[in-house]
């Protein structure tokens, strides 16, 4: 798929293709082509896999499920292989775009970008839209569908001399108190690649379709190689967040969660050096506490490609209802988990999830 037109589809045969998608971050993968096969060698040309000029798209039943920007190609003539490394194209490009009102030598003196009275989700859409605004227009264009602006209580200012990337600005919004999750849902639109940007909770239609169940205790099941990680390394019950300034003038906020806890005092000081608003700093500090005041649990397991639930069925942020009886740190009842990432190859889909409410 060409990055100039986001079209020009070329079918490439491969036996090894890995990729994935995750909430709030991009996921990469790799693809290996066996060049001793004449059919593969005919299709896999320099033009078809040129870094930055092409993306590799994985399809299922004619639907795009992953689009990876090609950034590296390893050739091994002795083994007759060509291995292509790629990364979620939307996230990869946005990590290389900045929030600037003036691009070029005058960027540090450009007028600040100011948005006021928006929701956090709307700010996420505005941030991405600004990252697509530049010249030449065709080089900055990406087919990302954004949601309309919504009024709210949040404001942000981005000054050119700080050179904040779109990805960093998104992460600040995501990690704010009450911040949305962000996902770029890739699909085909009339033969061209397109992403639908999602920020915030699931829509009613998505919620209805984003519930899947696996009973790991059943005799016949499609849940294999389950793993549970319970991690308290990053637990903090007193967080001090610091913002702009220095010395005694350093801006600071704090949040704690000692009530109802038997943990010893575990302190953390986190720097948010670009924060100059006391309200925003408090929000980031509270969000940091909420994210780390309890041990985290992550469950993963594999399901077969071509099983009852297809790769294209998954909506990140959806609910996985899972029943297992193999773990010390889980009960044997049904537990709801939030799907935060999936990885795949030709045979298996690996699901990664966090417990809802845990």
CSV table of C-alpha atoms in Angstrom, one decimal:
chain,number,residue,atom,x,y,z
A,1,UNK,CA,0.0,0.0,0.0
A,2,UNK,CA,1.5,3.4,-1.1
A,3,UNK,CA,1.9,6.1,1.6
A,4,UNK,CA,1.6,8.7,-1.1
A,5,UNK,CA,-2.0,7.7,-2.1
A,6,UNK,CA,-2.9,5.3,0.7
A,7,UNK,CA,-4.0,3.0,-2.2
A,8,UNK,CA,-2.2,0.9,-4.8
A,9,UNK,CA,-2.7,-2.5,-3.2
A,10,UNK,CA,-0.2,-5.2,-4.0
A,11,UNK,CA,-0.7,-8.8,-2.7
A,12,UNK,CA,2.4,-10.3,-1.2
A,13,UNK,CA,2.6,-14.0,-0.3
A,14,UNK,CA,4.3,-14.7,3.1
A,15,UNK,CA,4.4,-17.6,5.6
A,16,UNK,CA,5.5,-15.4,8.6
A,17,UNK,CA,3.6,-12.2,9.4
A,18,UNK,CA,3.3,-10.8,12.9
A,19,UNK,CA,1.5,-7.6,14.0
A,20,UNK,CA,-0.9,-6.3,16.5
A,21,UNK,CA,-2.8,-3.3,17.9
A,22,UNK,CA,-3.0,-1.8,21.4
A,23,UNK,CA,-4.9,1.0,23.2
A,24,UNK,CA,-2.9,4.3,23.5
A,25,UNK,CA,0.2,3.0,21.8
A,26,UNK,CA,1.4,1.5,18.5
A,27,UNK,CA,2.5,-2.1,18.1
A,28,UNK,CA,4.9,-3.4,15.6
A,29,UNK,CA,5.7,-6.7,13.8
A,30,UNK,CA,7.8,-8.3,11.2
A,31,UNK,CA,7.2,-10.2,7.9
A,32,UNK,CA,9.6,-12.8,6.4
A,33,UNK,CA,9.5,-13.6,2.7
A,34,UNK,CA,11.1,-16.9,1.4
A,35,UNK,CA,12.7,-15.6,-1.8
A,36,UNK,CA,13.6,-19.1,-3.2
A,37,UNK,CA,10.0,-19.4,-4.1
A,38,UNK,CA,9.7,-18.0,-7.7
A,39,UNK,CA,6.2,-16.7,-7.0
A,40,UNK,CA,7.3,-14.8,-3.9
A,41,UNK,CA,10.4,-13.5,-5.6
A,42,UNK,CA,8.2,-12.2,-8.5
A,43,UNK,CA,5.8,-10.3,-6.1
A,44,UNK,CA,8.3,-9.0,-3.5
A,45,UNK,CA,10.1,-6.3,-5.4
A,46,UNK,CA,12.0,-3.3,-4.2
A,47,UNK,CA,9.0,-1.1,-5.1
A,48,UNK,CA,6.6,-3.3,-3.1
A,49,UNK,CA,8.6,-3.0,0.2
A,50,UNK,CA,10.4,0.3,0.1
A,51,UNK,CA,10.7,1.7,3.6
A,52,UNK,CA,8.5,4.8,4.3
A,53,UNK,CA,6.9,4.5,0.8
A,54,UNK,CA,4.8,1.4,1.6
A,55,UNK,CA,2.8,0.0,4.5
A,56,UNK,CA,2.1,-3.7,4.9
A,57,UNK,CA,-1.6,-4.4,5.5
A,58,UNK,CA,-3.0,-7.7,7.1
A,59,UNK,CA,-6.4,-8.7,5.9
A,60,UNK,CA,-9.0,-11.1,7.3
A,61,UNK,CA,-12.1,-11.9,5.1
A,62,UNK,CA,-11.3,-8.9,2.9
A,63,UNK,CA,-11.1,-6.5,5.9
A,64,UNK,CA,-8.0,-4.6,6.9
A,65,UNK,CA,-7.0,-5.5,10.5
A,66,UNK,CA,-3.5,-4.0,10.7
A,67,UNK,CA,-1.4,-1.5,8.7
A,68,UNK,CA,2.3,-1.3,9.5
A,69,UNK,CA,4.7,1.3,8.2
A,70,UNK,CA,7.8,-0.4,6.8
A,71,UNK,CA,10.9,1.1,8.4
A,72,UNK,CA,13.5,-1.6,8.0
A,73,UNK,CA,14.4,-4.4,5.5
A,74,UNK,CA,16.9,-7.1,6.3
A,75,UNK,CA,18.1,-9.2,3.3
A,76,UNK,CA,19.9,-12.5,3.7
A,77,UNK,CA,20.9,-13.9,0.3
A,78,UNK,CA,22.5,-17.1,1.8
A,79,UNK,CA,19.2,-18.0,3.5
A,80,UNK,CA,17.1,-16.6,0.6
A,81,UNK,CA,15.0,-14.5,3.0
A,82,UNK,CA,13.9,-10.9,3.1
A,83,UNK,CA,12.6,-9.7,6.5
A,84,UNK,CA,10.5,-6.5,6.7
A,85,UNK,CA,10.0,-4.7,10.0
A,86,UNK,CA,7.0,-2.5,10.5
A,87,UNK,CA,5.0,-0.6,13.1
A,88,UNK,CA,1.4,0.6,13.4
A,89,UNK,CA,1.5,3.3,10.8
A,90,UNK,CA,-0.8,5.9,12.4
A,91,UNK,CA,1.1,5.9,15.7
A,92,UNK,CA,4.5,5.7,13.9
A,93,UNK,CA,3.9,8.8,11.9
A,94,UNK,CA,2.2,10.8,14.7
A,95,UNK,CA,5.3,10.3,16.8
A,96,UNK,CA,7.1,12.3,14.1
A,97,UNK,CA,4.7,15.2,13.9
A,98,UNK,CA,4.9,18.3,16.2
A,99,UNK,CA,2.3,20.7,17.5
A,100,UNK,CA,3.5,23.9,15.7
A,101,UNK,CA,1.7,26.9,14.3
A,102,UNK,CA,4.8,27.6,12.1
A,103,UNK,CA,7.0,24.9,10.7
A,104,UNK,CA,10.6,25.6,9.9
A,105,UNK,CA,13.2,28.1,11.3
A,106,UNK,CA,10.5,30.3,12.8
A,107,UNK,CA,8.8,27.5,14.8
A,108,UNK,CA,10.1,28.7,18.3
A,109,UNK,CA,8.6,32.1,17.7
A,110,UNK,CA,5.3,30.9,16.2
A,111,UNK,CA,2.0,31.8,18.0
A,112,UNK,CA,1.1,29.2,20.6
A,113,UNK,CA,-1.7,26.7,19.9
A,114,UNK,CA,-4.5,27.4,22.3
A,115,UNK,CA,-7.7,25.3,22.8
A,116,UNK,CA,-10.2,26.1,25.6
A,117,UNK,CA,-13.4,24.7,26.9
A,118,UNK,CA,-13.2,21.3,25.3
A,119,UNK,CA,-13.5,17.7,26.6
A,120,UNK,CA,-10.3,15.7,26.9
A,121,UNK,CA,-11.5,13.5,24.0
A,122,UNK,CA,-12.1,16.5,21.8
A,123,UNK,CA,-8.6,17.8,22.6
A,124,UNK,CA,-7.2,14.4,21.5
A,125,UNK,CA,-9.0,14.8,18.1
A,126,UNK,CA,-7.7,18.4,17.8
A,127,UNK,CA,-4.2,17.4,18.5
A,128,UNK,CA,-4.2,14.8,15.8
A,129,UNK,CA,-5.9,17.1,13.3
A,130,UNK,CA,-3.1,19.7,13.9
A,131,UNK,CA,-0.5,17.0,13.3
A,132,UNK,CA,-2.0,16.5,9.9
A,133,UNK,CA,-1.9,20.2,9.0
A,134,UNK,CA,1.2,21.3,7.2
A,135,UNK,CA,2.8,21.8,3.8
A,136,UNK,CA,3.2,20.3,1.3
A,137,UNK,CA,-0.4,19.2,2.1
A,138,UNK,CA,-0.1,15.9,0.3
A,139,UNK,CA,2.9,14.9,2.5
A,140,UNK,CA,1.1,15.7,5.7
A,141,UNK,CA,-2.2,14.1,4.7
A,142,UNK,CA,-3.3,10.9,6.4
A,143,UNK,CA,-6.8,9.4,5.9
A,144,UNK,CA,-7.8,9.6,9.6
A,145,UNK,CA,-11.5,10.2,10.3
A,146,UNK,CA,-12.0,12.5,13.3
A,147,UNK,CA,-15.0,13.1,15.5
A,148,UNK,CA,-16.6,16.6,15.8
A,149,UNK,CA,-15.5,19.0,18.5
A,150,UNK,CA,-17.4,18.9,21.8
A,151,UNK,CA,-17.6,21.7,24.5
A,152,UNK,CA,-16.2,20.9,27.9
A,153,UNK,CA,-14.1,22.3,30.8
A,154,UNK,CA,-10.6,21.4,29.7
A,155,UNK,CA,-8.0,23.7,28.0
A,156,UNK,CA,-4.5,23.3,26.7
A,157,UNK,CA,-1.7,25.5,25.3
A,158,UNK,CA,1.2,24.3,23.2
A,159,UNK,CA,4.1,26.7,22.7
A,160,UNK,CA,6.3,26.2,19.7
A,161,UNK,CA,9.6,26.5,21.5
A,162,UNK,CA,8.7,23.3,23.5
A,163,UNK,CA,8.5,21.2,20.4
A,164,UNK,CA,5.8,18.8,21.7
A,165,UNK,CA,5.1,15.8,19.5
A,166,UNK,CA,1.5,14.8,18.7
A,167,UNK,CA,2.2,11.4,20.4
A,168,UNK,CA,3.5,13.1,23.6
A,169,UNK,CA,0.5,15.5,23.7
A,170,UNK,CA,-1.9,12.5,23.2
A,171,UNK,CA,-0.2,10.7,26.1
A,172,UNK,CA,-0.6,13.7,28.4
A,173,UNK,CA,-4.3,13.7,27.5
A,174,UNK,CA,-4.7,10.0,28.0
A,175,UNK,CA,-2.9,10.0,31.3
A,176,UNK,CA,-4.9,13.0,32.7
A,177,UNK,CA,-7.6,12.3,35.4
A,178,UNK,CA,-10.6,11.1,33.4
A,179,UNK,CA,-8.6,10.9,30.3
A,180,UNK,CA,-9.8,8.9,27.3
A,181,UNK,CA,-8.2,5.9,25.6
A,182,UNK,CA,-7.1,6.4,22.0
A,183,UNK,CA,-7.2,3.9,19.2
A,184,UNK,CA,-6.8,4.1,15.4
A,185,UNK,CA,-9.1,1.6,13.9
A,186,UNK,CA,-7.8,0.7,10.4
A,187,UNK,CA,-10.2,-0.4,7.6
A,188,UNK,CA,-10.7,-0.2,3.9
A,189,UNK,CA,-12.8,2.6,2.3
A,190,UNK,CA,-13.5,2.0,-1.4
A,191,UNK,CA,-10.2,0.3,-1.9
A,192,UNK,CA,-8.1,2.9,0.1
A,193,UNK,CA,-6.7,2.6,3.6
A,194,UNK,CA,-8.4,4.7,6.3
A,195,UNK,CA,-8.3,5.0,10.1
A,196,UNK,CA,-11.2,5.8,12.3
A,197,UNK,CA,-9.8,7.6,15.4
A,198,UNK,CA,-11.5,6.6,18.6
A,199,UNK,CA,-11.1,8.6,21.8
A,200,UNK,CA,-13.1,7.8,25.0
A,201,UNK,CA,-15.5,5.0,25.8
A,202,UNK,CA,-17.1,2.7,23.4
A,203,UNK,CA,-20.2,3.8,21.5
A,204,UNK,CA,-23.5,2.0,22.2
A,205,UNK,CA,-23.0,0.0,18.9
A,206,UNK,CA,-19.4,-0.9,19.8
A,207,UNK,CA,-20.5,-1.9,23.4
A,208,UNK,CA,-23.1,-4.3,22.0
A,209,UNK,CA,-20.5,-6.0,19.8
A,210,UNK,CA,-17.5,-5.8,22.1
A,211,UNK,CA,-18.3,-8.6,24.5
A,212,UNK,CA,-16.6,-12.1,24.2
A,213,UNK,CA,-16.6,-15.1,26.5
A,214,UNK,CA,-14.1,-17.9,27.0
A,215,UNK,CA,-14.6,-20.7,29.6
A,216,UNK,CA,-11.1,-22.0,30.3
A,217,UNK,CA,-12.6,-24.8,32.5
A,218,UNK,CA,-14.7,-26.4,29.7
A,219,UNK,CA,-13.6,-29.7,28.2
A,220,UNK,CA,-13.9,-28.1,24.7
A,221,UNK,CA,-12.4,-24.7,24.6
A,222,UNK,CA,-10.6,-22.2,22.5
A,223,UNK,CA,-8.5,-20.7,25.3
A,224,UNK,CA,-4.8,-21.9,25.3
A,225,UNK,CA,-1.7,-21.1,27.2
A,226,UNK,CA,-3.2,-18.7,29.7
A,227,UNK,CA,-0.8,-16.5,31.8
A,228,UNK,CA,-1.5,-14.1,34.7
A,229,UNK,CA,0.9,-11.4,35.9
A,230,UNK,CA,0.3,-9.7,39.3
A,231,UNK,CA,2.7,-6.9,39.7
A,232,UNK,CA,3.1,-4.5,42.7
A,233,UNK,CA,6.5,-3.0,41.7
A,234,UNK,CA,5.0,0.4,40.7
A,235,UNK,CA,2.5,0.7,43.5
A,236,UNK,CA,2.4,4.2,45.1
A,237,UNK,CA,0.0,5.5,47.7
A,238,UNK,CA,1.4,9.0,47.9
A,239,UNK,CA,2.2,10.8,44.7
A,240,UNK,CA,3.7,14.3,44.4
A,241,UNK,CA,3.5,15.8,41.0
A,242,UNK,CA,5.8,18.6,40.0
A,243,UNK,CA,5.3,21.1,37.1
A,244,UNK,CA,7.0,24.2,35.9
A,245,UNK,CA,9.4,26.3,37.9
A,246,UNK,CA,12.5,25.6,40.0
A,247,UNK,CA,13.6,25.7,43.6
A,248,UNK,CA,11.0,26.9,46.0
A,249,UNK,CA,8.9,28.2,43.1
A,250,UNK,CA,8.5,24.6,41.7
A,251,UNK,CA,4.8,24.0,41.1
A,252,UNK,CA,3.6,20.9,43.0
A,253,UNK,CA,0.4,18.9,43.7
A,254,UNK,CA,-0.2,15.7,45.7
A,255,UNK,CA,-2.6,12.9,46.0
A,256,UNK,CA,-2.8,9.9,48.4
A,257,UNK,CA,-4.8,6.7,49.0
A,258,UNK,CA,-4.0,5.6,52.5
A,259,UNK,CA,-7.6,5.1,53.6
A,260,UNK,CA,-8.7,1.5,53.4
A,261,UNK,CA,-5.2,0.2,52.6
A,262,UNK,CA,-2.8,-1.9,54.7
A,263,UNK,CA,0.2,-1.2,52.4
A,264,UNK,CA,3.2,0.7,53.9
A,265,UNK,CA,3.7,4.2,52.7
A,266,UNK,CA,5.1,4.1,49.2
A,267,UNK,CA,5.9,7.6,47.8
A,268,UNK,CA,6.5,8.7,44.3
A,269,UNK,CA,7.6,12.0,42.9
A,270,UNK,CA,6.6,12.4,39.2
A,271,UNK,CA,7.8,15.3,37.0
A,272,UNK,CA,5.3,16.9,34.6
A,273,UNK,CA,7.7,19.7,33.7
A,274,UNK,CA,5.5,21.2,30.9
A,275,UNK,CA,2.6,21.7,33.3
A,276,UNK,CA,1.9,25.4,34.1
A,277,UNK,CA,-1.7,25.0,35.2
A,278,UNK,CA,-2.4,24.0,38.8
A,279,UNK,CA,-5.7,22.3,37.8
A,280,UNK,CA,-4.0,20.3,35.1
A,281,UNK,CA,-1.1,19.3,37.3
A,282,UNK,CA,-3.5,18.1,40.0
A,283,UNK,CA,-5.4,16.1,37.4
A,284,UNK,CA,-2.2,14.4,36.2
A,285,UNK,CA,-1.1,13.7,39.8
A,286,UNK,CA,-4.5,12.2,40.7
A,287,UNK,CA,-4.5,10.1,37.5
A,288,UNK,CA,-1.0,8.9,38.3
A,289,UNK,CA,-2.1,7.8,41.8
A,290,UNK,CA,-5.2,6.1,40.5
A,291,UNK,CA,-3.2,4.1,38.0
A,292,UNK,CA,-0.7,2.9,40.5
A,293,UNK,CA,-2.4,2.6,44.0
A,294,UNK,CA,-3.0,-1.1,43.6
A,295,UNK,CA,-1.1,-4.0,42.1
A,296,UNK,CA,-1.9,-4.5,38.4
A,297,UNK,CA,-3.1,-7.7,37.0
A,298,UNK,CA,-2.8,-8.7,33.3
A,299,UNK,CA,-4.2,-11.8,31.8
A,300,UNK,CA,-3.2,-13.2,28.4
A,301,UNK,CA,-4.0,-16.2,26.4
A,302,UNK,CA,-4.1,-17.5,22.8
A,303,UNK,CA,-7.0,-18.4,20.6
A,304,UNK,CA,-6.7,-20.0,17.2
A,305,UNK,CA,-6.9,-18.0,14.0
A,306,UNK,CA,-10.0,-19.1,12.3
A,307,UNK,CA,-11.7,-20.0,15.6
A,308,UNK,CA,-15.2,-18.9,16.7
A,309,UNK,CA,-14.0,-15.3,17.4
A,310,UNK,CA,-12.2,-13.7,14.4
A,311,UNK,CA,-9.4,-11.2,14.5
A,312,UNK,CA,-11.6,-8.6,12.8
A,313,UNK,CA,-14.3,-9.0,15.5
A,314,UNK,CA,-12.1,-7.5,18.2
A,315,UNK,CA,-12.6,-3.9,19.4
A,316,UNK,CA,-9.9,-2.6,21.7
A,317,UNK,CA,-11.5,-1.5,25.0
A,318,UNK,CA,-14.1,-4.2,24.8
A,319,UNK,CA,-14.9,-6.7,27.5
A,320,UNK,CA,-13.6,-10.3,27.7
A,321,UNK,CA,-15.5,-12.5,30.1
A,322,UNK,CA,-13.2,-15.3,31.2
A,323,UNK,CA,-13.5,-18.2,33.5
A,324,UNK,CA,-10.4,-20.1,34.7
A,325,UNK,CA,-9.4,-22.2,37.7
A,326,UNK,CA,-5.6,-22.3,37.3
A,327,UNK,CA,-4.4,-19.3,39.1
A,328,UNK,CA,-3.6,-18.5,42.8
A,329,UNK,CA,-4.5,-14.8,42.4
A,330,UNK,CA,-7.8,-15.3,40.6
A,331,UNK,CA,-11.1,-16.8,41.7
A,332,UNK,CA,-12.8,-19.5,39.7
A,333,UNK,CA,-15.8,-17.4,38.8
A,334,UNK,CA,-16.4,-15.4,35.6
A,335,UNK,CA,-14.3,-12.2,35.6
A,336,UNK,CA,-14.6,-9.3,33.2
A,337,UNK,CA,-11.4,-8.0,31.6
A,338,UNK,CA,-10.8,-5.0,29.3
A,339,UNK,CA,-9.0,-5.9,26.0
A,340,UNK,CA,-6.0,-3.6,25.7
A,341,UNK,CA,-4.0,-5.3,23.0
A,342,UNK,CA,-3.8,-8.2,20.6
A,343,UNK,CA,-1.0,-9.7,18.6
A,344,UNK,CA,-1.3,-12.2,15.8
A,345,UNK,CA,0.5,-14.5,13.4
A,346,UNK,CA,-0.7,-17.0,10.9
A,347,UNK,CA,-1.9,-19.4,13.5
A,348,UNK,CA,-2.7,-17.7,16.8
A,349,UNK,CA,-4.1,-14.5,18.2
A,350,UNK,CA,-2.7,-13.5,21.6
A,351,UNK,CA,-5.1,-11.4,23.7
A,352,UNK,CA,-3.8,-9.1,26.5
A,353,UNK,CA,-6.2,-7.6,29.0
A,354,UNK,CA,-6.5,-5.9,32.3
A,355,UNK,CA,-9.1,-6.6,35.0
A,356,UNK,CA,-12.0,-4.2,35.0
A,357,UNK,CA,-12.3,-2.6,38.4
A,358,UNK,CA,-9.2,-4.3,39.6
